[in-house]
mmCIF file of C-alpha atoms in Angstrom:
data_model
loop_
_atom_site.group_PDB
_atom_site.id
_atom_site.type_symbol
_atom_site.label_atom_id
_atom_site.label_comp_id
_atom_site.label_asym_id
_atom_site.label_seq_id
_atom_site.Cartn_x
_atom_site.Cartn_y
_atom_site.Cartn_z
ATOM 1 C CA MET A 67 17.736 96.638 -167.457
ATOM 2 C CA ARG A 68 20.762 96.506 -165.232
ATOM 3 C CA ALA A 69 23.196 93.798 -166.298
ATOM 4 C CA LEU A 70 22.721 90.454 -164.589
ATOM 5 C CA THR A 71 25.496 89.545 -162.196
ATOM 6 C CA LYS A 72 27.007 86.126 -161.587
ATOM 7 C CA GLU A 73 24.826 85.890 -158.454
ATOM 8 C CA ASP A 74 21.699 86.664 -160.501
ATOM 9 C CA ARG A 75 22.481 83.937 -163.018
ATOM 10 C CA GLU A 76 23.299 81.394 -160.312
ATOM 11 C CA LEU A 77 19.980 82.153 -158.613
ATOM 12 C CA ILE A 78 18.047 81.639 -161.849
ATOM 13 C CA GLU A 79 19.779 78.323 -162.505
ATOM 14 C CA ARG A 80 19.040 77.076 -158.972
ATOM 15 C CA VAL A 81 15.407 78.141 -159.083
ATOM 16 C CA HIS A 82 14.807 76.518 -162.466
ATOM 17 C CA LYS A 83 16.268 73.262 -161.138
ATOM 18 C CA ILE A 84 13.787 73.380 -158.266
ATOM 19 C CA TYR A 85 10.930 73.866 -160.723
ATOM 20 C CA SER A 86 11.993 70.861 -162.792
ATOM 21 C CA GLU A 87 15.024 68.593 -162.563
ATOM 22 C CA GLU A 88 14.854 68.098 -166.306
ATOM 23 C CA GLU A 89 14.566 70.675 -169.064
ATOM 24 C CA PRO A 90 12.805 68.962 -171.969
ATOM 25 C CA ALA A 91 14.355 69.306 -175.421
ATOM 26 C CA PHE A 92 11.479 71.383 -176.813
ATOM 27 C CA ILE A 93 12.075 74.100 -174.180
ATOM 28 C CA THR A 94 15.842 74.006 -174.781
ATOM 29 C CA ARG A 95 15.305 74.442 -178.529
ATOM 30 C CA LEU A 96 12.590 77.092 -178.348
ATOM 31 C CA LYS A 97 14.401 79.275 -175.846
ATOM 32 C CA LYS A 98 17.240 79.705 -178.369
ATOM 33 C CA THR A 99 14.966 81.342 -180.962
ATOM 34 C CA PRO A 100 15.408 85.101 -181.568
ATOM 35 C CA ALA A 101 11.801 85.857 -180.611
ATOM 36 C CA LEU A 102 12.368 84.462 -177.114
ATOM 37 C CA LEU A 103 15.984 85.576 -176.728
ATOM 38 C CA ARG A 104 14.724 89.162 -177.150
ATOM 39 C CA LEU A 105 13.211 88.809 -173.662
ATOM 40 C CA ASN A 106 16.738 88.584 -172.234
ATOM 41 C CA GLU A 107 16.914 92.344 -172.790
ATOM 42 C CA ILE A 108 13.728 93.043 -170.823
ATOM 43 C CA GLY A 109 13.928 93.204 -167.053
ATOM 44 C CA GLN A 110 11.328 91.571 -164.848
ATOM 45 C CA ASN A 111 11.080 94.742 -162.759
ATOM 46 C CA CYS A 112 9.502 97.104 -165.325
ATOM 47 C CA GLY A 113 12.425 99.527 -165.247
ATOM 48 C CA PHE A 114 12.187 99.950 -161.482
ATOM 49 C CA ASP A 115 15.688 98.556 -160.967
ATOM 50 C CA TYR A 116 17.010 101.975 -162.097
ATOM 51 C CA LEU A 117 15.362 103.635 -159.097
ATOM 52 C CA ASN A 118 17.109 104.909 -155.997
ATOM 53 C CA PRO A 119 17.557 101.843 -153.705
ATOM 54 C CA LYS A 120 16.115 103.922 -150.861
ATOM 55 C CA LEU A 121 12.805 103.786 -152.709
ATOM 56 C CA ILE A 122 12.794 100.125 -153.806
ATOM 57 C CA THR A 123 15.643 97.675 -153.269
ATOM 58 C CA TYR A 124 16.039 94.580 -155.442
ATOM 59 C CA GLN A 125 18.409 91.946 -154.107
ATOM 60 C CA TYR A 126 18.516 90.257 -157.536
ATOM 61 C CA ASN A 127 17.715 91.091 -161.150
ATOM 62 C CA THR A 128 15.977 88.698 -163.522
ATOM 63 C CA THR A 129 14.507 88.967 -167.006
ATOM 64 C CA ARG A 130 11.242 88.215 -168.755
ATOM 65 C CA PHE A 131 13.135 85.398 -170.473
ATOM 66 C CA ASP A 132 13.985 83.808 -167.108
ATOM 67 C CA HIS A 133 10.387 84.202 -165.953
ATOM 68 C CA SER A 134 9.012 82.642 -169.155
ATOM 69 C CA VAL A 135 11.320 79.626 -168.955
ATOM 70 C CA GLY A 136 10.434 79.252 -165.280
ATOM 71 C CA CYS A 137 6.695 79.214 -166.063
ATOM 72 C CA ALA A 138 7.226 76.572 -168.773
ATOM 73 C CA LEU A 139 9.228 74.360 -166.396
ATOM 74 C CA ILE A 140 6.539 74.646 -163.720
ATOM 75 C CA VAL A 141 3.793 73.632 -166.153
ATOM 76 C CA TRP A 142 5.916 70.748 -167.464
ATOM 77 C CA HIS A 143 6.584 69.552 -163.911
ATOM 78 C CA PHE A 144 2.880 69.391 -163.067
ATOM 79 C CA THR A 145 1.335 68.350 -166.400
ATOM 80 C CA LYS A 146 4.011 66.762 -168.623
ATOM 81 C CA ASP A 147 1.921 68.303 -171.416
ATOM 82 C CA ILE A 148 3.889 69.877 -174.253
ATOM 83 C CA LYS A 149 1.097 72.184 -175.484
ATOM 84 C CA GLN A 150 0.523 73.712 -172.073
ATOM 85 C CA SER A 151 4.250 74.046 -171.407
ATOM 86 C CA VAL A 152 4.975 75.787 -174.710
ATOM 87 C CA ALA A 153 2.004 78.120 -174.218
ATOM 88 C CA ALA A 154 3.453 79.062 -170.824
ATOM 89 C CA LEU A 155 6.874 79.626 -172.419
ATOM 90 C CA PHE A 156 5.310 81.998 -174.965
ATOM 91 C CA HIS A 157 3.057 83.907 -172.576
ATOM 92 C CA ASP A 158 5.376 86.960 -172.403
ATOM 93 C CA ILE A 159 6.768 86.759 -175.928
ATOM 94 C CA SER A 160 5.079 90.040 -176.889
ATOM 95 C CA THR A 161 6.270 91.902 -173.798
ATOM 96 C CA PRO A 162 7.743 95.285 -174.747
ATOM 97 C CA THR A 163 10.711 97.045 -173.221
ATOM 98 C CA PHE A 164 9.861 98.198 -169.662
ATOM 99 C CA SER A 165 7.100 95.537 -169.496
ATOM 100 C CA HIS A 166 3.970 96.692 -167.637
ATOM 101 C CA VAL A 167 5.024 100.346 -167.777
ATOM 102 C CA ILE A 168 3.900 100.188 -171.416
ATOM 103 C CA ASP A 169 0.485 99.042 -170.134
ATOM 104 C CA PHE A 170 0.524 102.285 -168.124
ATOM 105 C CA LEU A 171 1.381 104.106 -171.360
ATOM 106 C CA LYS A 172 -1.712 102.537 -172.951
ATOM 107 C CA LYS A 173 -3.844 103.445 -169.887
ATOM 108 C CA ASP A 174 -4.332 99.766 -168.984
ATOM 109 C CA TYR A 175 -3.700 100.255 -165.257
ATOM 110 C CA LEU A 176 -6.105 97.649 -163.915
ATOM 111 C CA ASN A 177 -5.738 94.587 -166.169
ATOM 112 C CA GLN A 178 -2.183 95.208 -167.425
ATOM 113 C CA GLU A 179 -2.766 92.912 -170.400
ATOM 114 C CA SER A 180 -2.686 95.342 -173.342
ATOM 115 C CA THR A 181 0.772 94.182 -174.407
ATOM 116 C CA GLU A 182 -0.311 90.531 -174.842
ATOM 117 C CA ALA A 183 -2.251 91.109 -178.086
ATOM 118 C CA PRO A 184 0.596 90.515 -180.615
ATOM 119 C CA THR A 185 1.481 87.060 -179.202
ATOM 120 C CA ARG A 186 0.035 84.991 -182.072
ATOM 121 C CA CYS A 187 1.497 87.291 -184.707
ATOM 122 C CA ILE A 188 5.004 87.061 -183.222
ATOM 123 C CA ILE A 189 4.840 83.257 -183.137
ATOM 124 C CA GLU A 190 3.541 83.065 -186.706
ATOM 125 C CA GLU A 191 6.247 85.408 -187.978
ATOM 126 C CA SER A 192 9.073 83.397 -186.397
ATOM 127 C CA LYS A 193 10.390 80.874 -188.910
ATOM 128 C CA GLU A 194 12.515 79.259 -186.199
ATOM 129 C CA ILE A 195 9.559 78.742 -183.852
ATOM 130 C CA ARG A 196 7.297 77.393 -186.591
ATOM 131 C CA GLU A 197 9.909 74.831 -187.632
ATOM 132 C CA ILE A 198 10.267 73.570 -184.056
ATOM 133 C CA LEU A 199 6.499 73.443 -183.549
ATOM 134 C CA LYS A 200 6.232 71.369 -186.730
ATOM 135 C CA ASP A 201 8.778 68.881 -185.354
ATOM 136 C CA TYR A 202 6.495 68.321 -182.351
ATOM 137 C CA HIS A 203 3.272 68.280 -184.414
ATOM 138 C CA LEU A 204 2.045 71.493 -182.785
ATOM 139 C CA GLU A 205 -0.097 74.210 -184.371
ATOM 140 C CA VAL A 206 0.255 77.884 -183.546
ATOM 141 C CA SER A 207 -3.308 77.764 -182.210
ATOM 142 C CA ASP A 208 -2.186 75.136 -179.673
ATOM 143 C CA VAL A 209 0.325 77.448 -178.008
ATOM 144 C CA CYS A 210 -0.557 81.104 -178.663
ATOM 145 C CA ASP A 211 -3.038 81.534 -175.799
ATOM 146 C CA TYR A 212 -1.906 80.314 -172.386
ATOM 147 C CA LYS A 213 -5.184 81.437 -170.821
ATOM 148 C CA LYS A 214 -6.922 78.326 -172.122
ATOM 149 C CA TYR A 215 -4.712 76.135 -169.938
ATOM 150 C CA PRO A 216 -5.682 76.636 -166.263
ATOM 151 C CA VAL A 217 -2.379 75.423 -164.804
ATOM 152 C CA ALA A 218 -0.565 78.028 -166.923
ATOM 153 C CA ASP A 219 -3.038 80.853 -166.273
ATOM 154 C CA ASN A 220 -6.432 81.324 -164.683
ATOM 155 C CA PRO A 221 -8.561 84.138 -163.257
ATOM 156 C CA SER A 222 -7.144 85.988 -160.245
ATOM 157 C CA PRO A 223 -6.914 85.254 -157.324
ATOM 158 C CA GLN A 224 -6.470 81.587 -158.242
ATOM 159 C CA LEU A 225 -2.978 80.085 -158.412
ATOM 160 C CA SER A 226 -1.316 79.488 -161.785
ATOM 161 C CA SER A 227 2.251 79.026 -163.015
ATOM 162 C CA ASP A 228 2.541 82.708 -163.912
ATOM 163 C CA ARG A 229 1.517 83.953 -160.448
ATOM 164 C CA LEU A 230 3.515 81.229 -158.723
ATOM 165 C CA GLU A 231 6.710 82.060 -160.625
ATOM 166 C CA TYR A 232 6.651 85.846 -160.262
ATOM 167 C CA THR A 233 5.732 85.512 -156.590
ATOM 168 C CA TYR A 234 8.695 83.248 -155.954
ATOM 169 C CA LEU A 235 11.064 85.528 -157.894
ATOM 170 C CA SER A 236 9.745 88.568 -156.058
ATOM 171 C CA GLY A 237 10.286 86.731 -152.788
ATOM 172 C CA TYR A 238 13.970 86.476 -153.640
ATOM 173 C CA MET A 239 14.279 89.978 -155.071
ATOM 174 C CA LEU A 240 12.314 91.933 -152.479
ATOM 175 C CA PHE A 241 11.989 89.859 -149.306
ATOM 176 C CA HIS A 242 15.227 87.842 -149.083
ATOM 177 C CA LYS A 243 13.578 84.442 -149.413
ATOM 178 C CA GLU A 244 15.951 81.499 -149.822
ATOM 179 C CA ASP A 245 16.099 78.175 -151.654
ATOM 180 C CA ALA A 246 14.908 76.179 -148.642
ATOM 181 C CA PHE A 247 11.665 78.173 -148.525
ATOM 182 C CA LEU A 248 11.015 77.779 -152.241
ATOM 183 C CA ARG A 249 11.798 74.072 -152.305
ATOM 184 C CA GLU A 250 9.591 73.209 -149.318
ATOM 185 C CA ASN A 251 6.753 75.405 -150.529
ATOM 186 C CA TYR A 252 6.898 74.169 -154.128
ATOM 187 C CA GLN A 253 7.007 70.502 -153.123
ATOM 188 C CA ASP A 254 3.803 70.997 -151.131
ATOM 189 C CA ILE A 255 1.836 71.790 -154.290
ATOM 190 C CA THR A 256 -0.276 69.298 -156.196
ATOM 191 C CA ILE A 257 -2.993 69.640 -158.851
ATOM 192 C CA ALA A 258 -6.619 69.401 -157.751
ATOM 193 C CA THR A 259 -10.037 70.215 -159.175
ATOM 194 C CA ASN A 260 -11.329 73.609 -158.041
ATOM 195 C CA GLU A 261 -14.847 74.974 -157.556
ATOM 196 C CA GLN A 262 -15.294 75.442 -161.313
ATOM 197 C CA GLY A 263 -14.330 71.833 -161.997
ATOM 198 C CA VAL A 264 -11.008 72.724 -163.653
ATOM 199 C CA PRO A 265 -7.472 71.821 -162.560
ATOM 200 C CA GLU A 266 -5.641 74.249 -160.291
ATOM 201 C CA MET A 267 -2.494 74.186 -158.184
ATOM 202 C CA CYS A 268 -3.389 73.299 -154.618
ATOM 203 C CA PHE A 269 -1.382 73.170 -151.392
ATOM 204 C CA ARG A 270 -1.381 69.981 -149.369
ATOM 205 C CA THR A 271 -0.876 71.757 -146.032
ATOM 206 C CA VAL A 272 -2.242 74.893 -144.428
ATOM 207 C CA LYS A 273 1.245 75.863 -143.301
ATOM 208 C CA GLN A 274 2.604 76.174 -146.850
ATOM 209 C CA ALA A 275 -0.589 77.770 -148.157
ATOM 210 C CA LYS A 276 -0.208 80.416 -145.462
ATOM 211 C CA GLU A 277 3.451 81.016 -146.364
ATOM 212 C CA PHE A 278 2.634 81.498 -150.014
ATOM 213 C CA ALA A 279 -0.575 83.510 -149.582
ATOM 214 C CA ASN A 280 1.128 85.992 -147.262
ATOM 215 C CA LEU A 281 4.121 86.326 -149.582
ATOM 216 C CA ALA A 282 1.870 86.905 -152.613
ATOM 217 C CA LEU A 283 -0.069 89.543 -150.699
ATOM 218 C CA SER A 284 3.160 91.303 -149.717
ATOM 219 C CA VAL A 285 4.252 91.247 -153.367
ATOM 220 C CA GLY A 286 0.881 92.625 -154.454
ATOM 221 C CA LYS A 287 1.069 95.446 -151.924
ATOM 222 C CA THR A 288 4.538 96.343 -153.206
ATOM 223 C CA PHE A 289 3.377 96.437 -156.839
ATOM 224 C CA ALA A 290 0.375 98.594 -155.863
ATOM 225 C CA SER A 291 2.369 100.881 -153.567
ATOM 226 C CA ASP A 292 2.614 104.634 -153.978
ATOM 227 C CA GLU A 293 6.282 104.158 -154.883
ATOM 228 C CA CYS A 294 5.536 101.762 -157.757
ATOM 229 C CA LYS A 295 2.596 103.835 -159.008
ATOM 230 C CA MET A 296 4.741 106.952 -159.056
ATOM 231 C CA ALA A 297 7.719 105.210 -160.639
ATOM 232 C CA GLY A 298 5.564 103.676 -163.359
ATOM 233 C CA GLU A 299 3.733 106.877 -164.218
ATOM 234 C CA PHE A 300 6.857 109.057 -164.076
ATOM 235 C CA LEU A 301 8.654 106.664 -166.439
ATOM 236 C CA VAL A 302 5.624 106.816 -168.747
ATOM 237 C CA ARG A 303 5.921 110.620 -168.858
ATOM 238 C CA ILE A 304 9.611 110.296 -169.753
ATOM 239 C CA LEU A 305 8.798 107.876 -172.565
ATOM 240 C CA LYS A 306 5.922 110.040 -173.833
ATOM 241 C CA LYS A 307 8.226 113.060 -173.879
ATOM 242 C CA ALA A 308 10.859 111.093 -175.802
ATOM 243 C CA ILE A 309 8.209 109.966 -178.325
ATOM 244 C CA PHE A 310 6.922 113.547 -178.712
ATOM 245 C CA LEU A 311 10.463 114.737 -179.408
ATOM 246 C CA LYS A 312 10.905 111.890 -181.944
ATOM 247 C CA ILE A 313 13.863 110.550 -179.965
ATOM 248 C CA ILE A 314 12.115 107.185 -179.843
ATOM 249 C CA CYS A 315 8.921 105.757 -181.317
ATOM 250 C CA GLU A 316 6.489 103.170 -179.966
ATOM 251 C CA ALA A 317 7.883 100.525 -182.328
ATOM 252 C CA ASP A 318 11.201 100.786 -180.451
ATOM 253 C CA PHE A 319 9.628 99.056 -177.447
ATOM 254 C CA MET A 320 9.487 95.833 -179.477
ATOM 255 C CA ARG A 321 12.924 96.067 -181.082
ATOM 256 C CA ASP A 322 15.222 97.948 -178.695
ATOM 257 C CA SER A 323 16.574 96.924 -175.310
ATOM 258 C CA GLU A 324 16.026 99.040 -172.215
ATOM 259 C CA THR A 325 19.695 99.985 -172.378
ATOM 260 C CA LYS A 326 19.396 101.264 -175.948
ATOM 261 C CA ILE A 327 16.273 103.322 -175.239
ATOM 262 C CA ILE A 328 17.880 104.837 -172.153
ATOM 263 C CA GLU A 329 20.988 105.678 -174.199
ATOM 264 C CA LYS A 330 18.778 107.474 -176.744
ATOM 265 C CA ILE A 331 17.208 109.489 -173.916
ATOM 266 C CA LYS A 332 20.578 110.342 -172.373
ATOM 267 C CA ASN A 333 22.025 111.347 -175.748
ATOM 268 C CA SER A 334 19.026 113.487 -176.680
ATOM 269 C CA LYS A 335 20.490 116.792 -175.396
ATOM 270 C CA ASN A 336 16.978 117.837 -174.428
ATOM 271 C CA ARG A 337 17.437 119.441 -171.025
ATOM 272 C CA GLU A 338 13.921 118.719 -169.709
ATOM 273 C CA LEU A 339 14.101 115.053 -170.743
ATOM 274 C CA LEU A 340 17.559 114.667 -169.202
ATOM 275 C CA ASN A 341 16.357 116.299 -165.975
ATOM 276 C CA MET A 342 13.381 113.946 -165.825
ATOM 277 C CA TRP A 343 15.566 110.853 -166.266
ATOM 278 C CA ASP A 344 18.040 112.110 -163.674
ATOM 279 C CA PHE A 345 15.195 112.734 -161.224
ATOM 280 C CA TYR A 346 13.711 109.277 -161.936
ATOM 281 C CA THR A 347 16.934 107.563 -160.885
ATOM 282 C CA LYS A 348 17.453 109.667 -157.764
ATOM 283 C CA PHE A 349 14.165 110.515 -156.039
ATOM 284 C CA ASP A 350 13.766 108.733 -152.716
ATOM 285 C CA ARG A 351 10.381 109.749 -151.382
ATOM 286 C CA VAL A 352 6.749 109.854 -152.498
ATOM 287 C CA TYR A 353 4.243 112.107 -150.717
ATOM 288 C CA TRP A 354 0.488 111.772 -150.535
ATOM 289 C CA SER A 355 -2.323 114.311 -150.460
ATOM 290 C CA HIS A 356 -6.124 114.506 -150.447
ATOM 291 C CA THR A 357 -6.036 116.936 -153.382
ATOM 292 C CA PRO A 358 -3.824 117.552 -156.423
ATOM 293 C CA VAL A 359 -0.604 119.395 -155.640
ATOM 294 C CA LEU A 360 -0.285 122.173 -158.170
ATOM 295 C CA GLY A 361 3.103 122.846 -159.658
ATOM 296 C CA TYR A 362 4.494 119.401 -158.837
ATOM 297 C CA PHE A 363 4.271 116.013 -160.519
ATOM 298 C CA SER A 364 1.023 114.827 -158.939
ATOM 299 C CA ILE A 365 -1.137 111.824 -159.889
ATOM 300 C CA ARG A 366 -4.061 109.776 -158.675
ATOM 301 C CA LEU A 367 -4.662 106.355 -160.191
ATOM 302 C CA GLU A 368 -5.980 102.900 -159.428
ATOM 303 C CA THR A 369 -3.709 100.002 -160.396
ATOM 304 C CA LYS A 370 -3.985 96.243 -160.452
ATOM 305 C CA LYS A 371 -4.094 94.708 -156.962
ATOM 306 C CA ARG A 372 -2.448 91.328 -157.076
ATOM 307 C CA TYR A 373 -2.921 88.600 -154.471
ATOM 308 C CA VAL A 374 -3.469 84.838 -154.459
ATOM 309 C CA ASN A 375 -6.101 82.958 -152.475
ATOM 310 C CA PRO A 376 -4.806 79.406 -152.914
ATOM 311 C CA LEU A 377 -6.640 76.138 -152.608
ATOM 312 C CA VAL A 378 -5.738 73.894 -149.649
ATOM 313 C CA LEU A 379 -6.511 70.207 -149.207
ATOM 314 C CA GLN A 380 -8.702 69.545 -146.183
ATOM 315 C CA GLY A 381 -9.286 65.795 -146.093
ATOM 316 C CA GLU A 382 -11.352 65.024 -149.192
ATOM 317 C CA LYS A 383 -12.234 68.693 -149.679
ATOM 318 C CA ARG A 384 -10.422 71.632 -151.250
ATOM 319 C CA VAL A 385 -11.026 75.021 -149.669
ATOM 320 C CA ARG A 386 -9.665 78.508 -150.219
ATOM 321 C CA TYR A 387 -7.136 79.696 -147.682
ATOM 322 C CA SER A 388 -9.357 82.714 -146.897
ATOM 323 C CA GLU A 389 -11.969 80.250 -145.570
ATOM 324 C CA ILE A 390 -9.402 78.946 -143.084
ATOM 325 C CA SER A 391 -7.708 82.175 -142.034
ATOM 326 C CA VAL A 392 -9.842 85.066 -140.836
ATOM 327 C CA ASP A 393 -6.744 87.241 -140.554
ATOM 328 C CA PHE A 394 -5.811 86.644 -144.193
ATOM 329 C CA LYS A 395 -9.339 87.443 -145.363
ATOM 330 C CA LYS A 396 -9.299 90.677 -143.381
ATOM 331 C CA SER A 397 -5.926 91.643 -144.818
ATOM 332 C CA VAL A 398 -7.089 90.992 -148.393
ATOM 333 C CA ASP A 399 -10.369 92.877 -147.852
ATOM 334 C CA ALA A 400 -8.481 95.856 -146.438
ATOM 335 C CA PHE A 401 -6.048 95.799 -149.363
ATOM 336 C CA LEU A 402 -8.842 95.707 -151.944
ATOM 337 C CA LYS A 403 -10.731 98.533 -150.222
ATOM 338 C CA GLU A 404 -7.764 100.888 -150.169
ATOM 339 C CA ASP A 405 -8.748 104.006 -152.085
ATOM 340 C CA ALA A 406 -6.360 105.730 -154.436
ATOM 341 C CA HIS A 407 -5.189 109.089 -153.163
ATOM 342 C CA TYR A 408 -3.113 111.795 -154.760
ATOM 343 C CA ILE A 409 0.601 111.198 -154.661
ATOM 344 C CA TYR A 410 3.367 113.542 -155.704
ATOM 345 C CA VAL A 411 7.111 114.018 -155.824
ATOM 346 C CA ASP A 412 9.117 117.191 -155.522
ATOM 347 C CA TYR A 413 9.604 117.517 -159.265
ATOM 348 C CA LYS A 414 8.401 120.901 -160.436
ATOM 349 C CA MET A 415 6.417 120.862 -163.646
ATOM 350 C CA ASN A 416 7.003 123.490 -166.317
#
């Protein structure tokens, strides 16, 4: 990932303070363990921050470490429950270099969860983590699966700490949102019982639900855009080529930083691989077609379509924002119905 600037670090510190004025000791201790510190070398943007800014422009850079700490602080703020907060902190602990691009590598385009499997193993193998868990009378089984805690994670399109945090960060990175927006929006959230009878984050006002729902939809459209599909799949082809040439191996994604893997690619002296990386960092346009475009890098794939349909308090009732806003429901329906088409770039295949 590109090195974090002073502005990036100041943003992260401000945002985390909004999530929770206090950082409990267990988070402070756990985030210093090697297993979590590894996430400082993994960018939040799946390697897309190396792209030509004309294609995608990120105002800030953040890491999977920052995101994980943010999720833990959010859960702590709303629940004051140590098990749920630690589970949220660990939810990305098995994330490999380039994040969801490795899900693309494993053909997990729709769920993008294939990289979560080693979570328990990583926790169990960390002596430092196990010692801290013991101090707080926690078992690995208490904290290795954040999906069992609805405030930390729940089925899409419900609102959880994970979706809340990456939506807020993306708002800063992609759409120039500011602290005042985040603070007002975040303070509008409470915990309520949803249709399934389980706790879920819920907005107190329609105004803030609208702000968040529209931002989350914009983020989802960006992640599912032709540009992101192409960038993800082209980077996968680069990584596959590097693996085939034995320049890297799949195990490197769990032990090497993005910088180190990129250095291995750049130092490979393989002309085709070097050309592919150079093209990846410079291309500035993606084209679409009804049919495959022979001779060029052409793909057609469906990817995960992210959006959030938050709960809103309406007197004594809780309703989904889509039940209040016809326009939002239409926008979501249109987004979900978008068919994948062929996309290509002007990179000639050998």
